[in-house]
């Protein structure tokens, strides 16, 4: 037992969080940091996330398993705040094992919620219905996309189930066949009635089929299912270092993002407390990851979006196609108003600026430094979908970034205009850039000490 006057266990916590609309290259940053930590921990989201990491020339696309799994001999923890599609998780485990990745360190919270068939069906049906219901606003103008453009992985309905409680199933329940059968029968009673109401073409689901598959998944996953809250606190008590890996990103956070065009979880670092049981006071280092430009997948406002050949060039050079859905990503200039907001929301100490090597070739790079709304101007972000759609970005032009960044191996190797771009970001958002990505390889990640 700890001494009653003991102040705090000696371990430490680092968080890595996306500062834009996802796909910032968090997987690569986690991969870089994982060696110096004992466990990586996911706290939010589900199989909607797509973390793409290149190790030894091999590309791995991870959705549910923390990217830290690729570091040998470390724990990879799926926290209680994640919604887990057990069949997708098993597929991912099998896929990694086939490629000889050691997955023995993977642990899943017994309190993570389960994504089942009806969540994915509901996600898709809602999206189709919303698209069909797309209407006009009061002034007769097109009201914009009705649907959110979700990944259709059942994320929203699974989180809604958790909040609704009675029909939700947690990973630990998968080890109790009677509970699984009873809960899924109850859920199907509700879902079949509800989804038939939503769509005449819906075929009612058979609860016993879903339940037996869920029970099989439970058997496969059982050695990995733990109370991860106590596990994490025990690790901290032993002086271990934890690395929290945010999925999706701050501007998709259900509270702080561009609502309603967001995901359904707390993606910002404030999600770590509810999503793992580790309190925010334990965080000692917060690294925000941002691309040198902006991308977004799905619907919703993106003030700096490009619809021209410049955007097309960035999309091609940056290989901006979704890891999870393969959709082409929307591309735009770096939005410093949004970035500064995300730095503020997360209390970011350091920034990892990724994909800087995609910008050379752009004749006149620009960054957004304010928004114009009608006659007024603001440098404050507006986390509201309807209002943000109406803003006009105010830009600052910068010098074209030099070619050849991919060959840089240290910060000092970076040419003048590339450095000026980084300094412009630092000045505007008030945080230091300590990591710069100039290519997909581990050796193309330039790191410097924090000032
Ligand atoms: P959902 O998370 O599938 O419900 O999708 C909600 C919105 O978040 C959609 O616009 C998705 O494209 C977006 N989204 C969710 N996860 C990610 C991610 O990891 N990267 C980029 N966009 C994401």
GROMACS .gro file of N, CA, C and O and ligand atoms in nm, residues 21-23 26 48-51 123 148-156 247-249 252 261-264 296-299 324 327, ligand 1:
model
  151
   21UNK      N    1  -0.800   1.886  -3.865
   21UNK     CA    2  -0.916   1.798  -3.883
   21UNK      C    3  -0.875   1.652  -3.902
   21UNK      O    4  -0.941   1.576  -3.972
   22UNK      N    5  -0.763   1.613  -3.843
   22UNK     CA    6  -0.718   1.475  -3.854
   22UNK      C    7  -0.616   1.458  -3.965
   22UNK      O    8  -0.590   1.549  -4.043
   23UNK      N    9  -0.556   1.339  -3.965
   23UNK     CA   10  -0.459   1.302  -4.069
   23UNK      C   11  -0.336   1.393  -4.069
   23UNK      O   12  -0.276   1.418  -4.173
   26UNK      N   13  -0.002   1.202  -3.693
   26UNK     CA   14   0.019   1.171  -3.551
   26UNK      C   15   0.088   1.035  -3.534
   26UNK      O   16   0.172   1.018  -3.447
   48UNK      N   17  -1.268   0.470  -3.696
   48UNK     CA   18  -1.273   0.585  -3.788
   48UNK      C   19  -1.134   0.643  -3.808
   48UNK      O   20  -1.106   0.707  -3.908
   49UNK      N   21  -1.047   0.622  -3.709
   49UNK     CA   22  -0.912   0.678  -3.716
   49UNK      C   23  -0.828   0.596  -3.814
   49UNK      O   24  -0.851   0.477  -3.831
   50UNK      N   25  -0.733   0.662  -3.875
   50UNK     CA   26  -0.642   0.589  -3.963
   50UNK      C   27  -0.503   0.644  -3.942
   50UNK      O   28  -0.474   0.755  -3.983
   51UNK      N   29  -0.419   0.571  -3.872
   51UNK     CA   30  -0.283   0.617  -3.847
   51UNK      C   31  -0.190   0.540  -3.939
   51UNK      O   32  -0.183   0.418  -3.933
  123UNK      N   33  -2.543   0.421  -3.875
  123UNK     CA   34  -2.455   0.529  -3.922
  123UNK      C   35  -2.481   0.555  -4.071
  123UNK      O   36  -2.505   0.669  -4.114
  148UNK      N   37  -2.307   1.442  -4.247
  148UNK     CA   38  -2.180   1.483  -4.186
  148UNK      C   39  -2.063   1.431  -4.270
  148UNK      O   40  -1.954   1.487  -4.267
  149UNK      N   41  -2.089   1.326  -4.346
  149UNK     CA   42  -1.979   1.264  -4.422
  149UNK      C   43  -1.897   1.175  -4.331
  149UNK      O   44  -1.774   1.178  -4.332
  150UNK      N   45  -1.966   1.097  -4.248
  150UNK     CA   46  -1.894   1.012  -4.151
  150UNK      C   47  -1.818   0.900  -4.224
  150UNK      O   48  -1.839   0.877  -4.343
  151UNK      N   49  -1.737   0.831  -4.147
  151UNK     CA   50  -1.662   0.717  -4.203
  151UNK      C   51  -1.752   0.593  -4.210
  151UNK      O   52  -1.710   0.489  -4.257
  152UNK      N   53  -1.873   0.601  -4.159
  152UNK     CA   54  -1.972   0.492  -4.156
  152UNK      C   55  -1.919   0.370  -4.079
  152UNK      O   56  -1.952   0.257  -4.111
  153UNK      N   57  -1.836   0.397  -3.980
  153UNK     CA   58  -1.782   0.288  -3.898
  153UNK      C   59  -1.865   0.267  -3.771
  153UNK      O   60  -1.824   0.197  -3.680
  154UNK      N   61  -1.978   0.334  -3.760
  154UNK     CA   62  -2.068   0.313  -3.646
  154UNK      C   63  -2.029   0.393  -3.522
  154UNK      O   64  -2.079   0.367  -3.411
  155UNK      N   65  -1.941   0.491  -3.541
  155UNK     CA   66  -1.885   0.562  -3.425
  155UNK      C   67  -1.994   0.641  -3.348
  155UNK      O   68  -2.009   0.623  -3.227
  156UNK      N   69  -2.067   0.726  -3.420
  156UNK     CA   70  -2.170   0.809  -3.355
  156UNK      C   71  -2.274   0.722  -3.284
  156UNK      O   72  -2.300   0.740  -3.163
  247UNK      N   73  -0.685   1.024  -3.119
  247UNK     CA   74  -0.732   0.988  -3.253
  247UNK      C   75  -0.819   1.101  -3.306
  247UNK      O   76  -0.869   1.184  -3.229
  248UNK      N   77  -0.841   1.106  -3.437
  248UNK     CA   78  -0.917   1.214  -3.502
  248UNK      C   79  -0.842   1.345  -3.468
  248UNK      O   80  -0.721   1.343  -3.472
  249UNK      N   81  -0.908   1.451  -3.428
  249UNK     CA   82  -0.829   1.571  -3.396
  249UNK      C   83  -0.916   1.679  -3.332
  249UNK      O   84  -1.039   1.669  -3.330
  252UNK      N   85  -1.227   1.824  -3.473
  252UNK     CA   86  -1.335   1.726  -3.485
  252UNK      C   87  -1.390   1.687  -3.348
  252UNK      O   88  -1.477   1.601  -3.336
  261UNK      N   89  -2.021   1.929  -3.761
  261UNK     CA   90  -1.935   1.850  -3.850
  261UNK      C   91  -1.813   1.805  -3.771
  261UNK      O   92  -1.701   1.853  -3.792
  262UNK      N   93  -1.836   1.714  -3.681
  262UNK     CA   94  -1.733   1.665  -3.588
  262UNK      C   95  -1.754   1.515  -3.573
  262UNK      O   96  -1.851   1.460  -3.623
  263UNK      N   97  -1.664   1.452  -3.500
  263UNK     CA   98  -1.687   1.313  -3.463
  263UNK      C   99  -1.756   1.313  -3.326
  263UNK      O  100  -1.792   1.418  -3.274
  264UNK      N  101  -1.777   1.196  -3.268
  264UNK     CA  102  -1.861   1.191  -3.147
  264UNK      C  103  -1.783   1.173  -3.018
  264UNK      O  104  -1.840   1.139  -2.916
  296UNK      N  105  -0.908   1.816  -4.482
  296UNK     CA  106  -1.030   1.776  -4.413
  296UNK      C  107  -1.097   1.666  -4.497
  296UNK      O  108  -1.095   1.674  -4.620
  297UNK      N  109  -1.156   1.567  -4.428
  297UNK     CA  110  -1.233   1.464  -4.498
  297UNK      C  111  -1.377   1.475  -4.450
  297UNK      O  112  -1.400   1.497  -4.332
  298UNK      N  113  -1.470   1.459  -4.542
  298UNK     CA  114  -1.611   1.470  -4.502
  298UNK      C  115  -1.656   1.615  -4.513
  298UNK      O  116  -1.581   1.703  -4.557
  299UNK      N  117  -1.780   1.638  -4.469
  299UNK     CA  118  -1.840   1.771  -4.486
  299UNK      C  119  -1.798   1.865  -4.373
  299UNK      O  120  -1.735   1.823  -4.277
  324UNK      N  121  -0.860   0.547  -4.392
  324UNK     CA  122  -0.972   0.462  -4.352
  324UNK      C  123  -1.069   0.439  -4.468
  324UNK      O  124  -1.113   0.327  -4.490
  327UNK      N  125  -1.114   0.814  -4.937
  327UNK     CA  126  -1.171   0.935  -4.997
  327UNK      C  127  -1.061   1.039  -5.021
  327UNK      O  128  -0.974   1.055  -4.936
  452LIG     P1  129  -1.722   0.971  -3.781
  452LIG     O1  130  -1.613   0.985  -3.681
  452LIG     O2  131  -1.709   0.847  -3.866
  452LIG     O3  132  -1.858   0.984  -3.719
  452LIG     O4  133  -1.711   1.093  -3.883
  452LIG     C1  134  -1.737   1.227  -3.845
  452LIG     C2  135  -1.645   1.322  -3.918
  452LIG     O5  136  -1.512   1.310  -3.870
  452LIG     C3  137  -1.635   1.297  -4.069
  452LIG     O6  138  -1.618   1.421  -4.136
  452LIG     C4  139  -1.508   1.214  -4.083
  452LIG     O7  140  -1.451   1.224  -4.212
  452LIG     C5  141  -1.423   1.279  -3.976
  452LIG     N1  142  -1.320   1.190  -3.921
  452LIG     C6  143  -1.335   1.098  -3.825
  452LIG     N2  144  -1.218   1.040  -3.796
  452LIG     C7  145  -1.127   1.100  -3.872
  452LIG     C8  146  -0.984   1.086  -3.884
  452LIG     O8  147  -0.919   1.009  -3.816
  452LIG     N3  148  -0.924   1.166  -3.977
  452LIG     C9  149  -0.993   1.256  -4.051
  452LIG     N4  150  -1.125   1.274  -4.042
  452LIG    C10  151  -1.191   1.196  -3.953
   0.00000   0.00000   0.00000
